[in-house]
Short mmCIF file of N, CA and C in Angstrom, two decimals:
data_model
loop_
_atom_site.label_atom_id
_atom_site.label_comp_id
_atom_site.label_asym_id
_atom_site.label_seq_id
_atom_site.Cartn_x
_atom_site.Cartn_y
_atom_site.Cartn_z
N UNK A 1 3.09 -4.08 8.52
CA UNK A 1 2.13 -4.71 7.65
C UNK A 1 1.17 -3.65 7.13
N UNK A 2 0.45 -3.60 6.08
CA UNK A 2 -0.15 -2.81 4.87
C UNK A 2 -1.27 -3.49 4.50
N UNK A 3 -2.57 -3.04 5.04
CA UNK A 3 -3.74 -3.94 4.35
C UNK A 3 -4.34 -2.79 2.99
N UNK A 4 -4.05 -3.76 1.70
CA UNK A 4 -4.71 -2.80 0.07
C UNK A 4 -5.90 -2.12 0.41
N UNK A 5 -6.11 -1.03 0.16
CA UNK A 5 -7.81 -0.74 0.16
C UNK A 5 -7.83 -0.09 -1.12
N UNK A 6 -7.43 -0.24 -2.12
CA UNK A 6 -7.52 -0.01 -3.67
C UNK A 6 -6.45 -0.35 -4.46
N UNK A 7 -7.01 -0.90 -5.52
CA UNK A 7 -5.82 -1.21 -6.23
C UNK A 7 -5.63 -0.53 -7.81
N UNK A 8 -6.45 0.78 -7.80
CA UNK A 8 -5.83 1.42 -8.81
C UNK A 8 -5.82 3.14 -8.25
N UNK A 9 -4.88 3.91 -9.52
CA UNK A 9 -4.60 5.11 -8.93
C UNK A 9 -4.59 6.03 -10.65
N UNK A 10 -4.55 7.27 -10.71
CA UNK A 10 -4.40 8.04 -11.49
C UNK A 10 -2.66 8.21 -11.79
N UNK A 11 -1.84 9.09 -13.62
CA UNK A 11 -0.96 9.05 -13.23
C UNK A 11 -0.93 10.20 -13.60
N UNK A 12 -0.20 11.14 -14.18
CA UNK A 12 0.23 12.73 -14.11
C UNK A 12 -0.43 13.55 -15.29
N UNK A 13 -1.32 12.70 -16.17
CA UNK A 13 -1.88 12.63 -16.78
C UNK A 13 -3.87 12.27 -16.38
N UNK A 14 -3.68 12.33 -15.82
CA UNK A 14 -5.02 11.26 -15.41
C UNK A 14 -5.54 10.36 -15.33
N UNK A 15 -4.51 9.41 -16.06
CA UNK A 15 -5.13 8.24 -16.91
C UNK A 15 -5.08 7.04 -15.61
N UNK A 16 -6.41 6.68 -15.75
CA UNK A 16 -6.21 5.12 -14.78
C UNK A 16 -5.56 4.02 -15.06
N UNK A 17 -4.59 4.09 -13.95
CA UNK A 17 -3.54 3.08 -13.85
C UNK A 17 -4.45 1.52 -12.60
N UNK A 18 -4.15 0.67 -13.73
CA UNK A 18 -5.19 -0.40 -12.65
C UNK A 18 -3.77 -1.57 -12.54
N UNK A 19 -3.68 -1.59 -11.44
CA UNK A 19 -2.46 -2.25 -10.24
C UNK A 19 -3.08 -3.50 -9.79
N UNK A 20 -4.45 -4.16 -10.45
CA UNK A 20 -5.10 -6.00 -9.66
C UNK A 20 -3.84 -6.75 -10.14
N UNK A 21 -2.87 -6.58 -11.06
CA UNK A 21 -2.34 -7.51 -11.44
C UNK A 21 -1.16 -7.60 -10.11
N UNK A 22 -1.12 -6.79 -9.22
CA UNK A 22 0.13 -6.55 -8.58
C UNK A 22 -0.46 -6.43 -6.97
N UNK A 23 -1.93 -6.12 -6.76
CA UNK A 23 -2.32 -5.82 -5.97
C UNK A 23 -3.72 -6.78 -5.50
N UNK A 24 -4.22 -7.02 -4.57
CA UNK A 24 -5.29 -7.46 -3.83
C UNK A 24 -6.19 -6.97 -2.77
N UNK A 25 -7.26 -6.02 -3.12
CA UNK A 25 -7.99 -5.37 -2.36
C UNK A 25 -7.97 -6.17 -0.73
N UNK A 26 -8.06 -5.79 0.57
CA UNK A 26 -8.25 -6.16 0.93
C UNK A 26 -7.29 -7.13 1.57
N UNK A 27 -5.97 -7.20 1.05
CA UNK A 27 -5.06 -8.37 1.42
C UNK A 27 -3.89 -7.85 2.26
N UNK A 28 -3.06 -8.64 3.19
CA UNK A 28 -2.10 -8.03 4.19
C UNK A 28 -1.03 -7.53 3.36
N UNK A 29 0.27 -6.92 2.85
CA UNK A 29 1.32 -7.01 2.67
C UNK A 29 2.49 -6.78 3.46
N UNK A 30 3.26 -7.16 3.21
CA UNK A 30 4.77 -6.58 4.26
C UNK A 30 5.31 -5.70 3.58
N UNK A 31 6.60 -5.08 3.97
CA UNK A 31 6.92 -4.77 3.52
C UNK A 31 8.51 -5.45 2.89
N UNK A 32 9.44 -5.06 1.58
CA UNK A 32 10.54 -5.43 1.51
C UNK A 32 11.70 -5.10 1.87
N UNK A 33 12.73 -5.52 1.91
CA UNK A 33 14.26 -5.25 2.63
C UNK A 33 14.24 -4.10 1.57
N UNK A 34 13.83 -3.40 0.43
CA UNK A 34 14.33 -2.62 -0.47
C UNK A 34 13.77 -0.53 -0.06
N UNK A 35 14.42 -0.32 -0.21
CA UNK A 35 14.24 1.31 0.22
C UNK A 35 13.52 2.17 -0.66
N UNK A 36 12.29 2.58 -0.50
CA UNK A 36 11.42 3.10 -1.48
C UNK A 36 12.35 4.45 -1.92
N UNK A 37 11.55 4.39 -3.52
CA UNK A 37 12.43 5.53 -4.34
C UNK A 37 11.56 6.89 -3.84
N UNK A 38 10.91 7.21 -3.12
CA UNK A 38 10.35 8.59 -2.50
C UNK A 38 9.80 8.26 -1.12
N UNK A 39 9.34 9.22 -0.75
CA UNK A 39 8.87 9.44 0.37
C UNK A 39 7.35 9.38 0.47
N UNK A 40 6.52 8.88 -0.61
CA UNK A 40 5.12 8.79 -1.26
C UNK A 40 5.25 7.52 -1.34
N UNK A 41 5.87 6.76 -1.52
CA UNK A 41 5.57 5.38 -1.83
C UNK A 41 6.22 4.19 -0.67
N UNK A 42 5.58 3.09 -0.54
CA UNK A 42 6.16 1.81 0.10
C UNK A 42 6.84 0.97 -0.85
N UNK A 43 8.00 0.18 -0.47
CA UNK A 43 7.78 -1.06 -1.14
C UNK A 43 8.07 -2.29 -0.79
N UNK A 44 6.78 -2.66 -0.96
CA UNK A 44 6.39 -3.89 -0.77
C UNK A 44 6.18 -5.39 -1.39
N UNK A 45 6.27 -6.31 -1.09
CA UNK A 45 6.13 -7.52 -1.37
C UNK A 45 4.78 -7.64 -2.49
N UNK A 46 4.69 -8.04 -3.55
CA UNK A 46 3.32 -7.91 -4.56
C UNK A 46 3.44 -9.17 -4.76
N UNK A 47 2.05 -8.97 -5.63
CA UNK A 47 1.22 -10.41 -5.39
C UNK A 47 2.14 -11.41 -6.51
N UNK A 48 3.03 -10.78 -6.84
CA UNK A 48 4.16 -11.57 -8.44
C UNK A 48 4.90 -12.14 -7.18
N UNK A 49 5.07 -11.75 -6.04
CA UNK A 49 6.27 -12.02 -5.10
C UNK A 49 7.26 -11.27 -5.57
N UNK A 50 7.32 -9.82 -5.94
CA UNK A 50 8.56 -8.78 -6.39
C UNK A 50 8.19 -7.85 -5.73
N UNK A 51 9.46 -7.11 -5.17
CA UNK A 51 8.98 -6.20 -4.12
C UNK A 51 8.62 -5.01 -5.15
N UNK A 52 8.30 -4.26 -5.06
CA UNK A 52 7.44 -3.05 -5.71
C UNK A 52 7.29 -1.29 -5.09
N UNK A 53 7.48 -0.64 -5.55
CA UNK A 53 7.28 0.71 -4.99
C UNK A 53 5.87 1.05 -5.45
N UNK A 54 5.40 1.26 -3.92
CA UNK A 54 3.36 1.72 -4.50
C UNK A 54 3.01 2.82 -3.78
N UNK A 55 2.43 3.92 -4.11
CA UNK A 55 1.96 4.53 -3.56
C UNK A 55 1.32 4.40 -2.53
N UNK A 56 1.63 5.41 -1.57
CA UNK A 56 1.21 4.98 0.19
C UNK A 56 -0.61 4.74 0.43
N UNK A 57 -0.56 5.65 -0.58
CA UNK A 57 -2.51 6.00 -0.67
C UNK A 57 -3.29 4.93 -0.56
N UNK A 58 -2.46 4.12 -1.46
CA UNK A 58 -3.25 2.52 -1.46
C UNK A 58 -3.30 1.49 -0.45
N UNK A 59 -3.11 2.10 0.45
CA UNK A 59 -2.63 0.94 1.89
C UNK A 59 -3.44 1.75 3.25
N UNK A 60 -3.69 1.32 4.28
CA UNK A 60 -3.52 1.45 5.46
C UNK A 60 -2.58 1.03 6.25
N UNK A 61 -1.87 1.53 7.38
CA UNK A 61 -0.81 1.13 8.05
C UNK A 61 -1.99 0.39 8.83
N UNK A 62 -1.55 -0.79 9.33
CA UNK A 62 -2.18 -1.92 9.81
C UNK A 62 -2.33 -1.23 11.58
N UNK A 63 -0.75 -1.26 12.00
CA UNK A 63 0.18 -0.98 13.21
C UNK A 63 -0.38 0.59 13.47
N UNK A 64 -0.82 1.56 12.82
CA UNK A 64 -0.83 2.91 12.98
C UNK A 64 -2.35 2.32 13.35
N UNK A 65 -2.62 2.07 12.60
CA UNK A 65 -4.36 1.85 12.62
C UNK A 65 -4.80 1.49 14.09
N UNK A 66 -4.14 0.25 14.73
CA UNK A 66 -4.73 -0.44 15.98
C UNK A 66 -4.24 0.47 16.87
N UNK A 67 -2.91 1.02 16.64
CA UNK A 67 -2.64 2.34 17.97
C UNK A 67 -3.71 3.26 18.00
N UNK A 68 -3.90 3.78 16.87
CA UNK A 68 -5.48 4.92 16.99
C UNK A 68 -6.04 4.97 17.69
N UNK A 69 -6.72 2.98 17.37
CA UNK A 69 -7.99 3.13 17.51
C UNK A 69 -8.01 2.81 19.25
N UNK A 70 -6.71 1.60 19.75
CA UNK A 70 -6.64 1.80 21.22
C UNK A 70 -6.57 3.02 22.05
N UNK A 71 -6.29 4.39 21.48
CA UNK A 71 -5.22 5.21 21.51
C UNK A 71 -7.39 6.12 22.11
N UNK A 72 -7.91 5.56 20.72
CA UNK A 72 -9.44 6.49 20.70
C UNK A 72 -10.47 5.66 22.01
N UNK A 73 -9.97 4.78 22.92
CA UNK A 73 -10.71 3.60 23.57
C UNK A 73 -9.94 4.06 25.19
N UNK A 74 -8.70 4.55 24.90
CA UNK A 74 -8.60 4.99 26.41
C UNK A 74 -7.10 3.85 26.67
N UNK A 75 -6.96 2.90 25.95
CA UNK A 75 -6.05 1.58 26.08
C UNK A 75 -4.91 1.90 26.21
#
């Protein structure tokens, strides 16, 4: 699971690419049965219900996150 913490990004150009239509600050995602086209990106379930390749940047690993932080607590 993938909680958004932004939903826009720059593209090779600079130009802001804004992803609300596909994305939800703040919201859980899964991920899909589909195999991301790099090693930079997830893809995941979007808010159309189409799985999607997104840059990793835009997410927190949910699962990485709570190991940390048990991990920083001694647990």
């Amino acid at each position: 699971m993938y909680k958004c913490i932004k939903n826009w990004t720059y593209n090779q150009n600079d130009e802001l690419i804004d992803l609300c239509t596909y994305l939800t600050i703040g919201k859980i995602y899964h991920l899909s049965n589909n195999p991301p086209c790099s090693e930079y990106v997830i893809n995941i379930i979007d808010d159309r219900n189409r799985p999607h390749d997104i840059n990793k940047d835009l997410f927190i690993n949910i699962k990485e996150l709570r190991d940390t932080k048990l991990k920083q607590l001694g647990i």
